[in-house]
């Protein structure tokens, strides 16, 4: 046992230096030749072992929404690294520029909608859609190499006046639009794309719903789909969201009561009938046992996107419990 640990330590140390590994120093304790070890370490730098779309290789997409994504150390990329299929940016309009932050005091000139989201998403998609001699026309792969048909939901939460801010959001989508990366609606059908933009917050419904040819959508209220927003379809709102605490109050312990279960079932049944994904925000984050119980209940009830603040925990929890 001790010799195995020593072999592993030596192997890791040699790998860090980039030096060839002797057969006696393999981490597995197997008699693998130095030549094969060098090949496995790609010390010969052969182009044959460079995978062209490896930027997100090995990352499995998960139905997780990165709530307040701009709070991450690296917005968008942190969510991408754990497989989130949905991110959210709060935007504030000042002098025709969209700044990103939870509140005005958090805004800086460098943190814009373009710099934190449009350009990083565009760069990721360019990496997943390289131009080569084998491609006869531009491809439209999504951000995840393991599931190229999976769309990325980009929620844009308007914090300033909706009617004046939303047109600027639409305008700033132009780089993604020019590349053909946006999900579109032509008046009768949706054509899926690598990115599906959804306006929320102060986004005006009347600047989305009546538009017959568009590449953006609206975040309906999940709790109102059977009442005041019953005329909203999946063509307008692929996803509908609502505040968890408003409709469920405080969850005591690890179980929902009968009334809470009935409310959850009713919300999601209406959404499912319309082909709309459901999402709840403001879910409890503490205590952990309650947070996890809420996650399980929502997932098992059929929520479309799991709202999460702790992304690694959410991704790991779903994996350990067999949800994805």
PDB file of N, CA and C in Angstrom, residues 210-312:
ATOM      1  N   UNK A 210     -46.425  40.304 -29.385  1.00  0.00           N
ATOM      2  CA  UNK A 210     -47.008  40.613 -30.697  1.00  0.00           C
ATOM      3  C   UNK A 210     -46.021  40.492 -31.866  1.00  0.00           C
ATOM      4  N   UNK A 211     -44.732  40.405 -31.580  1.00  0.00           N
ATOM      5  CA  UNK A 211     -43.718  40.394 -32.637  1.00  0.00           C
ATOM      6  C   UNK A 211     -43.680  39.012 -33.284  1.00  0.00           C
ATOM      7  N   UNK A 212     -43.995  38.961 -34.579  1.00  0.00           N
ATOM      8  CA  UNK A 212     -44.111  37.676 -35.271  1.00  0.00           C
ATOM      9  C   UNK A 212     -42.771  37.079 -35.665  1.00  0.00           C
ATOM     10  N   UNK A 213     -41.816  37.900 -36.010  1.00  0.00           N
ATOM     11  CA  UNK A 213     -40.482  37.415 -36.373  1.00  0.00           C
ATOM     12  C   UNK A 213     -39.484  37.961 -35.359  1.00  0.00           C
ATOM     13  N   UNK A 214     -39.018  37.080 -34.503  1.00  0.00           N
ATOM     14  CA  UNK A 214     -38.130  37.541 -33.424  1.00  0.00           C
ATOM     15  C   UNK A 214     -37.178  36.431 -33.002  1.00  0.00           C
ATOM     16  N   UNK A 215     -36.127  36.838 -32.290  1.00  0.00           N
ATOM     17  CA  UNK A 215     -35.147  35.894 -31.750  1.00  0.00           C
ATOM     18  C   UNK A 215     -34.976  36.119 -30.249  1.00  0.00           C
ATOM     19  N   UNK A 216     -36.070  36.345 -29.571  1.00  0.00           N
ATOM     20  CA  UNK A 216     -36.097  36.547 -28.127  1.00  0.00           C
ATOM     21  C   UNK A 216     -37.480  36.168 -27.610  1.00  0.00           C
ATOM     22  N   UNK A 217     -37.544  35.889 -26.288  1.00  0.00           N
ATOM     23  CA  UNK A 217     -38.768  35.378 -25.692  1.00  0.00           C
ATOM     24  C   UNK A 217     -39.006  36.046 -24.341  1.00  0.00           C
ATOM     25  N   UNK A 218     -40.076  35.642 -23.669  1.00  0.00           N
ATOM     26  CA  UNK A 218     -40.518  36.316 -22.448  1.00  0.00           C
ATOM     27  C   UNK A 218     -40.631  35.315 -21.305  1.00  0.00           C
ATOM     28  N   UNK A 219     -40.221  35.739 -20.129  1.00  0.00           N
ATOM     29  CA  UNK A 219     -40.318  34.903 -18.930  1.00  0.00           C
ATOM     30  C   UNK A 219     -41.677  35.131 -18.280  1.00  0.00           C
ATOM     31  N   UNK A 220     -42.643  34.259 -18.581  1.00  0.00           N
ATOM     32  CA  UNK A 220     -43.981  34.399 -18.011  1.00  0.00           C
ATOM     33  C   UNK A 220     -43.961  34.058 -16.527  1.00  0.00           C
ATOM     34  N   UNK A 221     -45.067  34.374 -15.858  1.00  0.00           N
ATOM     35  CA  UNK A 221     -45.201  34.038 -14.442  1.00  0.00           C
ATOM     36  C   UNK A 221     -45.799  32.640 -14.332  1.00  0.00           C
ATOM     37  N   UNK A 222     -45.031  31.705 -13.821  1.00  0.00           N
ATOM     38  CA  UNK A 222     -45.451  30.309 -13.728  1.00  0.00           C
ATOM     39  C   UNK A 222     -46.767  30.156 -12.975  1.00  0.00           C
ATOM     40  N   UNK A 223     -46.983  30.981 -11.963  1.00  0.00           N
ATOM     41  CA  UNK A 223     -48.178  30.855 -11.129  1.00  0.00           C
ATOM     42  C   UNK A 223     -49.424  31.441 -11.778  1.00  0.00           C
ATOM     43  N   UNK A 224     -49.239  32.195 -12.863  1.00  0.00           N
ATOM     44  CA  UNK A 224     -50.379  32.875 -13.491  1.00  0.00           C
ATOM     45  C   UNK A 224     -50.760  32.296 -14.847  1.00  0.00           C
ATOM     46  N   UNK A 225     -50.149  31.183 -15.228  1.00  0.00           N
ATOM     47  CA  UNK A 225     -50.413  30.608 -16.551  1.00  0.00           C
ATOM     48  C   UNK A 225     -51.842  30.101 -16.707  1.00  0.00           C
ATOM     49  N   UNK A 226     -52.527  29.883 -15.599  1.00  0.00           N
ATOM     50  CA  UNK A 226     -53.915  29.424 -15.677  1.00  0.00           C
ATOM     51  C   UNK A 226     -54.911  30.554 -15.459  1.00  0.00           C
ATOM     52  N   UNK A 227     -54.393  31.772 -15.187  1.00  0.00           N
ATOM     53  CA  UNK A 227     -55.298  32.897 -14.913  1.00  0.00           C
ATOM     54  C   UNK A 227     -54.974  34.078 -15.829  1.00  0.00           C
ATOM     55  N   UNK A 228     -54.316  35.092 -15.296  1.00  0.00           N
ATOM     56  CA  UNK A 228     -54.120  36.324 -16.059  1.00  0.00           C
ATOM     57  C   UNK A 228     -53.144  36.190 -17.219  1.00  0.00           C
ATOM     58  N   UNK A 229     -52.332  35.141 -17.236  1.00  0.00           N
ATOM     59  CA  UNK A 229     -51.415  34.930 -18.357  1.00  0.00           C
ATOM     60  C   UNK A 229     -51.738  33.628 -19.095  1.00  0.00           C
ATOM     61  N   UNK A 230     -53.005  33.261 -19.092  1.00  0.00           N
ATOM     62  CA  UNK A 230     -53.420  32.005 -19.726  1.00  0.00           C
ATOM     63  C   UNK A 230     -53.274  32.029 -21.243  1.00  0.00           C
ATOM     64  N   UNK A 231     -53.168  33.226 -21.828  1.00  0.00           N
ATOM     65  CA  UNK A 231     -53.016  33.323 -23.289  1.00  0.00           C
ATOM     66  C   UNK A 231     -51.567  33.168 -23.741  1.00  0.00           C
ATOM     67  N   UNK A 232     -50.655  33.006 -22.810  1.00  0.00           N
ATOM     68  CA  UNK A 232     -49.241  32.854 -23.161  1.00  0.00           C
ATOM     69  C   UNK A 232     -48.949  31.398 -23.507  1.00  0.00           C
ATOM     70  N   UNK A 233     -48.274  31.211 -24.632  1.00  0.00           N
ATOM     71  CA  UNK A 233     -47.901  29.875 -25.092  1.00  0.00           C
ATOM     72  C   UNK A 233     -46.385  29.719 -25.053  1.00  0.00           C
ATOM     73  N   UNK A 234     -45.929  28.525 -25.405  1.00  0.00           N
ATOM     74  CA  UNK A 234     -44.489  28.265 -25.451  1.00  0.00           C
ATOM     75  C   UNK A 234     -43.816  29.067 -26.552  1.00  0.00           C
ATOM     76  N   UNK A 235     -44.581  29.550 -27.530  1.00  0.00           N
ATOM     77  CA  UNK A 235     -44.011  30.401 -28.575  1.00  0.00           C
ATOM     78  C   UNK A 235     -43.563  31.743 -27.998  1.00  0.00           C
ATOM     79  N   UNK A 236     -44.199  32.144 -26.917  1.00  0.00           N
ATOM     80  CA  UNK A 236     -43.853  33.401 -26.243  1.00  0.00           C
ATOM     81  C   UNK A 236     -42.899  33.134 -25.085  1.00  0.00           C
ATOM     82  N   UNK A 237     -43.212  32.096 -24.309  1.00  0.00           N
ATOM     83  CA  UNK A 237     -42.443  31.795 -23.099  1.00  0.00           C
ATOM     84  C   UNK A 237     -42.040  30.321 -23.048  1.00  0.00           C
ATOM     85  N   UNK A 238     -40.861  29.986 -23.530  1.00  0.00           N
ATOM     86  CA  UNK A 238     -40.386  28.602 -23.399  1.00  0.00           C
ATOM     87  C   UNK A 238     -40.192  28.210 -21.938  1.00  0.00           C
ATOM     88  N   UNK A 239     -39.962  29.230 -21.096  1.00  0.00           N
ATOM     89  CA  UNK A 239     -39.782  29.025 -19.656  1.00  0.00           C
ATOM     90  C   UNK A 239     -40.657  30.028 -18.913  1.00  0.00           C
ATOM     91  N   UNK A 240     -41.272  29.589 -17.826  1.00  0.00           N
ATOM     92  CA  UNK A 240     -42.034  30.489 -16.964  1.00  0.00           C
ATOM     93  C   UNK A 240     -41.504  30.346 -15.543  1.00  0.00           C
ATOM     94  N   UNK A 241     -41.392  31.470 -14.848  1.00  0.00           N
ATOM     95  CA  UNK A 241     -40.776  31.464 -13.517  1.00  0.00           C
ATOM     96  C   UNK A 241     -41.668  32.172 -12.510  1.00  0.00           C
ATOM     97  N   UNK A 242     -41.466  31.855 -11.251  1.00  0.00           N
ATOM     98  CA  UNK A 242     -42.152  32.589 -10.195  1.00  0.00           C
ATOM     99  C   UNK A 242     -41.376  32.452  -8.891  1.00  0.00           C
ATOM    100  N   UNK A 243     -41.721  33.311  -7.924  1.00  0.00           N
ATOM    101  CA  UNK A 243     -41.015  33.325  -6.641  1.00  0.00           C
ATOM    102  C   UNK A 243     -41.489  32.181  -5.751  1.00  0.00           C
ATOM    103  N   UNK A 244     -40.570  31.366  -5.335  1.00  0.00           N
ATOM    104  CA  UNK A 244     -40.894  30.204  -4.502  1.00  0.00           C
ATOM    105  C   UNK A 244     -41.523  30.630  -3.180  1.00  0.00           C
ATOM    106  N   UNK A 245     -40.894  31.559  -2.504  1.00  0.00           N
ATOM    107  CA  UNK A 245     -41.334  31.936  -1.156  1.00  0.00           C
ATOM    108  C   UNK A 245     -42.758  32.506  -1.158  1.00  0.00           C
ATOM    109  N   UNK A 246     -43.125  33.197  -2.231  1.00  0.00           N
ATOM    110  CA  UNK A 246     -44.453  33.816  -2.300  1.00  0.00           C
ATOM    111  C   UNK A 246     -45.559  32.772  -2.285  1.00  0.00           C
ATOM    112  N   UNK A 247     -45.336  31.649  -2.924  1.00  0.00           N
ATOM    113  CA  UNK A 247     -46.395  30.646  -3.063  1.00  0.00           C
ATOM    114  C   UNK A 247     -46.248  29.450  -2.125  1.00  0.00           C
ATOM    115  N   UNK A 248     -45.080  29.293  -1.526  1.00  0.00           N
ATOM    116  CA  UNK A 248     -44.868  28.144  -0.645  1.00  0.00           C
ATOM    117  C   UNK A 248     -44.508  28.538   0.783  1.00  0.00           C
ATOM    118  N   UNK A 249     -44.206  29.814   0.992  1.00  0.00           N
ATOM    119  CA  UNK A 249     -43.842  30.251   2.323  1.00  0.00           C
ATOM    120  C   UNK A 249     -42.555  29.596   2.788  1.00  0.00           C
ATOM    121  N   UNK A 250     -42.498  29.270   4.058  1.00  0.00           N
ATOM    122  CA  UNK A 250     -41.311  28.649   4.644  1.00  0.00           C
ATOM    123  C   UNK A 250     -41.471  27.132   4.682  1.00  0.00           C
ATOM    124  N   UNK A 251     -40.448  26.442   4.214  1.00  0.00           N
ATOM    125  CA  UNK A 251     -40.446  24.986   4.296  1.00  0.00           C
ATOM    126  C   UNK A 251     -39.832  24.584   5.634  1.00  0.00           C
ATOM    127  N   UNK A 252     -40.609  23.897   6.436  1.00  0.00           N
ATOM    128  CA  UNK A 252     -40.126  23.456   7.744  1.00  0.00           C
ATOM    129  C   UNK A 252     -39.582  22.039   7.638  1.00  0.00           C
ATOM    130  N   UNK A 253     -38.302  21.898   7.903  1.00  0.00           N
ATOM    131  CA  UNK A 253     -37.699  20.575   7.828  1.00  0.00           C
ATOM    132  C   UNK A 253     -37.413  20.168   6.401  1.00  0.00           C
ATOM    133  N   UNK A 254     -37.873  18.977   6.036  1.00  0.00           N
ATOM    134  CA  UNK A 254     -37.519  18.428   4.723  1.00  0.00           C
ATOM    135  C   UNK A 254     -38.723  18.014   3.887  1.00  0.00           C
ATOM    136  N   UNK A 255     -39.925  18.381   4.317  1.00  0.00           N
ATOM    137  CA  UNK A 255     -41.102  17.958   3.556  1.00  0.00           C
ATOM    138  C   UNK A 255     -42.044  19.123   3.271  1.00  0.00           C
ATOM    139  N   UNK A 256     -42.717  19.028   2.124  1.00  0.00           N
ATOM    140  CA  UNK A 256     -43.776  19.964   1.771  1.00  0.00           C
ATOM    141  C   UNK A 256     -45.075  19.450   2.401  1.00  0.00           C
ATOM    142  N   UNK A 257     -45.935  20.370   2.831  1.00  0.00           N
ATOM    143  CA  UNK A 257     -47.236  19.922   3.317  1.00  0.00           C
ATOM    144  C   UNK A 257     -48.175  19.680   2.133  1.00  0.00           C
ATOM    145  N   UNK A 258     -49.367  19.191   2.397  1.00  0.00           N
ATOM    146  CA  UNK A 258     -50.291  18.828   1.318  1.00  0.00           C
ATOM    147  C   UNK A 258     -50.661  20.026   0.453  1.00  0.00           C
ATOM    148  N   UNK A 259     -50.847  21.178   1.082  1.00  0.00           N
ATOM    149  CA  UNK A 259     -51.199  22.382   0.325  1.00  0.00           C
ATOM    150  C   UNK A 259     -50.061  22.793  -0.595  1.00  0.00           C
ATOM    151  N   UNK A 260     -48.848  22.731  -0.101  1.00  0.00           N
ATOM    152  CA  UNK A 260     -47.682  23.085  -0.911  1.00  0.00           C
ATOM    153  C   UNK A 260     -47.502  22.124  -2.083  1.00  0.00           C
ATOM    154  N   UNK A 261     -47.702  20.841  -1.851  1.00  0.00           N
ATOM    155  CA  UNK A 261     -47.591  19.853  -2.925  1.00  0.00           C
ATOM    156  C   UNK A 261     -48.660  20.104  -3.980  1.00  0.00           C
ATOM    157  N   UNK A 262     -49.867  20.430  -3.549  1.00  0.00           N
ATOM    158  CA  UNK A 262     -50.959  20.695  -4.491  1.00  0.00           C
ATOM    159  C   UNK A 262     -50.655  21.920  -5.341  1.00  0.00           C
ATOM    160  N   UNK A 263     -50.100  22.953  -4.722  1.00  0.00           N
ATOM    161  CA  UNK A 263     -49.734  24.170  -5.459  1.00  0.00           C
ATOM    162  C   UNK A 263     -48.661  23.871  -6.491  1.00  0.00           C
ATOM    163  N   UNK A 264     -47.645  23.136  -6.079  1.00  0.00           N
ATOM    164  CA  UNK A 264     -46.556  22.768  -6.983  1.00  0.00           C
ATOM    165  C   UNK A 264     -47.081  21.955  -8.163  1.00  0.00           C
ATOM    166  N   UNK A 265     -47.903  20.980  -7.882  1.00  0.00           N
ATOM    167  CA  UNK A 265     -48.447  20.122  -8.936  1.00  0.00           C
ATOM    168  C   UNK A 265     -49.295  20.921  -9.913  1.00  0.00           C
ATOM    169  N   UNK A 266     -50.083  21.849  -9.392  1.00  0.00           N
ATOM    170  CA  UNK A 266     -50.950  22.656 -10.259  1.00  0.00           C
ATOM    171  C   UNK A 266     -50.129  23.565 -11.162  1.00  0.00           C
ATOM    172  N   UNK A 267     -49.142  24.229 -10.618  1.00  0.00           N
ATOM    173  CA  UNK A 267     -48.285  25.113 -11.416  1.00  0.00           C
ATOM    174  C   UNK A 267     -47.637  24.349 -12.569  1.00  0.00           C
ATOM    175  N   UNK A 268     -47.021  23.220 -12.240  1.00  0.00           N
ATOM    176  CA  UNK A 268     -46.255  22.489 -13.246  1.00  0.00           C
ATOM    177  C   UNK A 268     -47.150  21.758 -14.236  1.00  0.00           C
ATOM    178  N   UNK A 269     -48.332  21.342 -13.802  1.00  0.00           N
ATOM    179  CA  UNK A 269     -49.258  20.673 -14.722  1.00  0.00           C
ATOM    180  C   UNK A 269     -49.702  21.624 -15.822  1.00  0.00           C
ATOM    181  N   UNK A 270     -50.019  22.854 -15.451  1.00  0.00           N
ATOM    182  CA  UNK A 270     -50.433  23.852 -16.443  1.00  0.00           C
ATOM    183  C   UNK A 270     -49.285  24.161 -17.396  1.00  0.00           C
ATOM    184  N   UNK A 271     -48.094  24.340 -16.842  1.00  0.00           N
ATOM    185  CA  UNK A 271     -46.925  24.632 -17.679  1.00  0.00           C
ATOM    186  C   UNK A 271     -46.639  23.478 -18.635  1.00  0.00           C
ATOM    187  N   UNK A 272     -46.660  22.260 -18.127  1.00  0.00           N
ATOM    188  CA  UNK A 272     -46.379  21.098 -18.969  1.00  0.00           C
ATOM    189  C   UNK A 272     -47.388  20.962 -20.098  1.00  0.00           C
ATOM    190  N   UNK A 273     -48.635  21.250 -19.813  1.00  0.00           N
ATOM    191  CA  UNK A 273     -49.676  21.168 -20.838  1.00  0.00           C
ATOM    192  C   UNK A 273     -49.410  22.153 -21.969  1.00  0.00           C
ATOM    193  N   UNK A 274     -48.797  23.276 -21.639  1.00  0.00           N
ATOM    194  CA  UNK A 274     -48.469  24.289 -22.631  1.00  0.00           C
ATOM    195  C   UNK A 274     -47.102  24.062 -23.275  1.00  0.00           C
ATOM    196  N   UNK A 275     -46.363  23.080 -22.790  1.00  0.00           N
ATOM    197  CA  UNK A 275     -45.016  22.845 -23.300  1.00  0.00           C
ATOM    198  C   UNK A 275     -44.008  23.849 -22.795  1.00  0.00           C
ATOM    199  N   UNK A 276     -44.268  24.396 -21.611  1.00  0.00           N
ATOM    200  CA  UNK A 276     -43.418  25.419 -21.003  1.00  0.00           C
ATOM    201  C   UNK A 276     -42.648  24.818 -19.824  1.00  0.00           C
ATOM    202  N   UNK A 277     -41.365  25.125 -19.736  1.00  0.00           N
ATOM    203  CA  UNK A 277     -40.557  24.682 -18.599  1.00  0.00           C
ATOM    204  C   UNK A 277     -40.825  25.575 -17.391  1.00  0.00           C
ATOM    205  N   UNK A 278     -40.874  24.979 -16.211  1.00  0.00           N
ATOM    206  CA  UNK A 278     -41.107  25.748 -14.999  1.00  0.00           C
ATOM    207  C   UNK A 278     -39.825  25.990 -14.219  1.00  0.00           C
ATOM    208  N   UNK A 279     -39.762  27.150 -13.561  1.00  0.00           N
ATOM    209  CA  UNK A 279     -38.603  27.490 -12.719  1.00  0.00           C
ATOM    210  C   UNK A 279     -39.086  28.284 -11.515  1.00  0.00           C
ATOM    211  N   UNK A 280     -38.546  27.963 -10.344  1.00  0.00           N
ATOM    212  CA  UNK A 280     -38.827  28.730  -9.129  1.00  0.00           C
ATOM    213  C   UNK A 280     -37.550  29.406  -8.651  1.00  0.00           C
ATOM    214  N   UNK A 281     -37.637  30.710  -8.381  1.00  0.00           N
ATOM    215  CA  UNK A 281     -36.505  31.415  -7.810  1.00  0.00           C
ATOM    216  C   UNK A 281     -36.817  31.759  -6.345  1.00  0.00           C
ATOM    217  N   UNK A 282     -35.795  32.181  -5.624  1.00  0.00           N
ATOM    218  CA  UNK A 282     -35.908  32.462  -4.195  1.00  0.00           C
ATOM    219  C   UNK A 282     -36.215  31.189  -3.409  1.00  0.00           C
ATOM    220  N   UNK A 283     -35.596  30.091  -3.835  1.00  0.00           N
ATOM    221  CA  UNK A 283     -35.713  28.848  -3.070  1.00  0.00           C
ATOM    222  C   UNK A 283     -34.773  28.916  -1.862  1.00  0.00           C
ATOM    223  N   UNK A 284     -35.066  28.181  -0.795  1.00  0.00           N
ATOM    224  CA  UNK A 284     -34.214  28.269   0.406  1.00  0.00           C
ATOM    225  C   UNK A 284     -32.801  27.747   0.151  1.00  0.00           C
ATOM    226  N   UNK A 285     -31.830  28.453   0.691  1.00  0.00           N
ATOM    227  CA  UNK A 285     -30.443  28.021   0.572  1.00  0.00           C
ATOM    228  C   UNK A 285     -29.897  27.455   1.867  1.00  0.00           C
ATOM    229  N   UNK A 286     -30.680  27.604   2.942  1.00  0.00           N
ATOM    230  CA  UNK A 286     -30.208  27.171   4.259  1.00  0.00           C
ATOM    231  C   UNK A 286     -31.405  26.859   5.147  1.00  0.00           C
ATOM    232  N   UNK A 287     -31.347  25.872   6.006  1.00  0.00           N
ATOM    233  CA  UNK A 287     -30.236  24.936   6.183  1.00  0.00           C
ATOM    234  C   UNK A 287     -30.072  23.995   4.988  1.00  0.00           C
ATOM    235  N   UNK A 288     -28.895  23.416   4.864  1.00  0.00           N
ATOM    236  CA  UNK A 288     -28.569  22.588   3.708  1.00  0.00           C
ATOM    237  C   UNK A 288     -29.553  21.442   3.534  1.00  0.00           C
ATOM    238  N   UNK A 289     -29.956  20.824   4.637  1.00  0.00           N
ATOM    239  CA  UNK A 289     -30.866  19.687   4.534  1.00  0.00           C
ATOM    240  C   UNK A 289     -32.206  20.115   3.934  1.00  0.00           C
ATOM    241  N   UNK A 290     -32.648  21.334   4.252  1.00  0.00           N
ATOM    242  CA  UNK A 290     -33.893  21.849   3.671  1.00  0.00           C
ATOM    243  C   UNK A 290     -33.694  22.196   2.206  1.00  0.00           C
ATOM    244  N   UNK A 291     -32.580  22.854   1.907  1.00  0.00           N
ATOM    245  CA  UNK A 291     -32.277  23.178   0.507  1.00  0.00           C
ATOM    246  C   UNK A 291     -32.293  21.925  -0.353  1.00  0.00           C
ATOM    247  N   UNK A 292     -31.610  20.893   0.101  1.00  0.00           N
ATOM    248  CA  UNK A 292     -31.530  19.658  -0.677  1.00  0.00           C
ATOM    249  C   UNK A 292     -32.891  18.990  -0.827  1.00  0.00           C
ATOM    250  N   UNK A 293     -33.693  19.049   0.226  1.00  0.00           N
ATOM    251  CA  UNK A 293     -35.029  18.454   0.167  1.00  0.00           C
ATOM    252  C   UNK A 293     -35.907  19.194  -0.839  1.00  0.00           C
ATOM    253  N   UNK A 294     -35.774  20.515  -0.872  1.00  0.00           N
ATOM    254  CA  UNK A 294     -36.529  21.308  -1.845  1.00  0.00           C
ATOM    255  C   UNK A 294     -36.070  20.976  -3.257  1.00  0.00           C
ATOM    256  N   UNK A 295     -34.757  20.871  -3.451  1.00  0.00           N
ATOM    257  CA  UNK A 295     -34.249  20.490  -4.771  1.00  0.00           C
ATOM    258  C   UNK A 295     -34.865  19.169  -5.225  1.00  0.00           C
ATOM    259  N   UNK A 296     -34.845  18.179  -4.352  1.00  0.00           N
ATOM    260  CA  UNK A 296     -35.373  16.861  -4.708  1.00  0.00           C
ATOM    261  C   UNK A 296     -36.855  16.936  -5.046  1.00  0.00           C
ATOM    262  N   UNK A 297     -37.611  17.651  -4.238  1.00  0.00           N
ATOM    263  CA  UNK A 297     -39.050  17.757  -4.469  1.00  0.00           C
ATOM    264  C   UNK A 297     -39.346  18.434  -5.798  1.00  0.00           C
ATOM    265  N   UNK A 298     -38.634  19.507  -6.099  1.00  0.00           N
ATOM    266  CA  UNK A 298     -38.853  20.227  -7.351  1.00  0.00           C
ATOM    267  C   UNK A 298     -38.480  19.368  -8.554  1.00  0.00           C
ATOM    268  N   UNK A 299     -37.339  18.716  -8.480  1.00  0.00           N
ATOM    269  CA  UNK A 299     -36.890  17.889  -9.604  1.00  0.00           C
ATOM    270  C   UNK A 299     -37.859  16.742  -9.845  1.00  0.00           C
ATOM    271  N   UNK A 300     -38.254  16.066  -8.776  1.00  0.00           N
ATOM    272  CA  UNK A 300     -39.152  14.925  -8.913  1.00  0.00           C
ATOM    273  C   UNK A 300     -40.546  15.343  -9.364  1.00  0.00           C
ATOM    274  N   UNK A 301     -40.925  16.589  -9.081  1.00  0.00           N
ATOM    275  CA  UNK A 301     -42.228  17.091  -9.527  1.00  0.00           C
ATOM    276  C   UNK A 301     -42.209  17.484 -11.001  1.00  0.00           C
ATOM    277  N   UNK A 302     -41.003  17.620 -11.568  1.00  0.00           N
ATOM    278  CA  UNK A 302     -40.898  17.918 -12.987  1.00  0.00           C
ATOM    279  C   UNK A 302     -40.544  19.346 -13.336  1.00  0.00           C
ATOM    280  N   UNK A 303     -39.907  20.072 -12.402  1.00  0.00           N
ATOM    281  CA  UNK A 303     -39.482  21.431 -12.722  1.00  0.00           C
ATOM    282  C   UNK A 303     -38.486  21.385 -13.881  1.00  0.00           C
ATOM    283  N   UNK A 304     -38.575  22.360 -14.793  1.00  0.00           N
ATOM    284  CA  UNK A 304     -37.729  22.330 -15.986  1.00  0.00           C
ATOM    285  C   UNK A 304     -36.317  22.806 -15.754  1.00  0.00           C
ATOM    286  N   UNK A 305     -36.170  23.824 -14.913  1.00  0.00           N
ATOM    287  CA  UNK A 305     -34.860  24.368 -14.573  1.00  0.00           C
ATOM    288  C   UNK A 305     -34.761  24.490 -13.062  1.00  0.00           C
ATOM    289  N   UNK A 306     -33.716  23.933 -12.500  1.00  0.00           N
ATOM    290  CA  UNK A 306     -33.489  24.036 -11.060  1.00  0.00           C
ATOM    291  C   UNK A 306     -32.706  25.301 -10.774  1.00  0.00           C
ATOM    292  N   UNK A 307     -33.334  26.241 -10.089  1.00  0.00           N
ATOM    293  CA  UNK A 307     -32.679  27.493  -9.734  1.00  0.00           C
ATOM    294  C   UNK A 307     -31.633  27.225  -8.652  1.00  0.00           C
ATOM    295  N   UNK A 308     -30.402  27.676  -8.867  1.00  0.00           N
ATOM    296  CA  UNK A 308     -29.346  27.379  -7.893  1.00  0.00           C
ATOM    297  C   UNK A 308     -28.388  28.544  -7.737  1.00  0.00           C
ATOM    298  N   UNK A 309     -27.939  28.743  -6.499  1.00  0.00           N
ATOM    299  CA  UNK A 309     -26.905  29.722  -6.204  1.00  0.00           C
ATOM    300  C   UNK A 309     -25.552  29.035  -6.049  1.00  0.00           C
ATOM    301  N   UNK A 310     -25.534  27.878  -5.412  1.00  0.00           N
ATOM    302  CA  UNK A 310     -24.305  27.098  -5.259  1.00  0.00           C
ATOM    303  C   UNK A 310     -24.262  26.075  -6.388  1.00  0.00           C
ATOM    304  N   UNK A 311     -23.595  26.431  -7.468  1.00  0.00           N
ATOM    305  CA  UNK A 311     -23.618  25.595  -8.671  1.00  0.00           C
ATOM    306  C   UNK A 311     -22.927  24.244  -8.498  1.00  0.00           C
ATOM    307  N   UNK A 312     -21.704  24.195  -7.939  1.00  0.00           N
ATOM    308  CA  UNK A 312     -21.076  22.880  -7.760  1.00  0.00           C
ATOM    309  C   UNK A 312     -21.915  21.943  -6.896  1.00  0.00           C
TER     310      UNK A 312
END
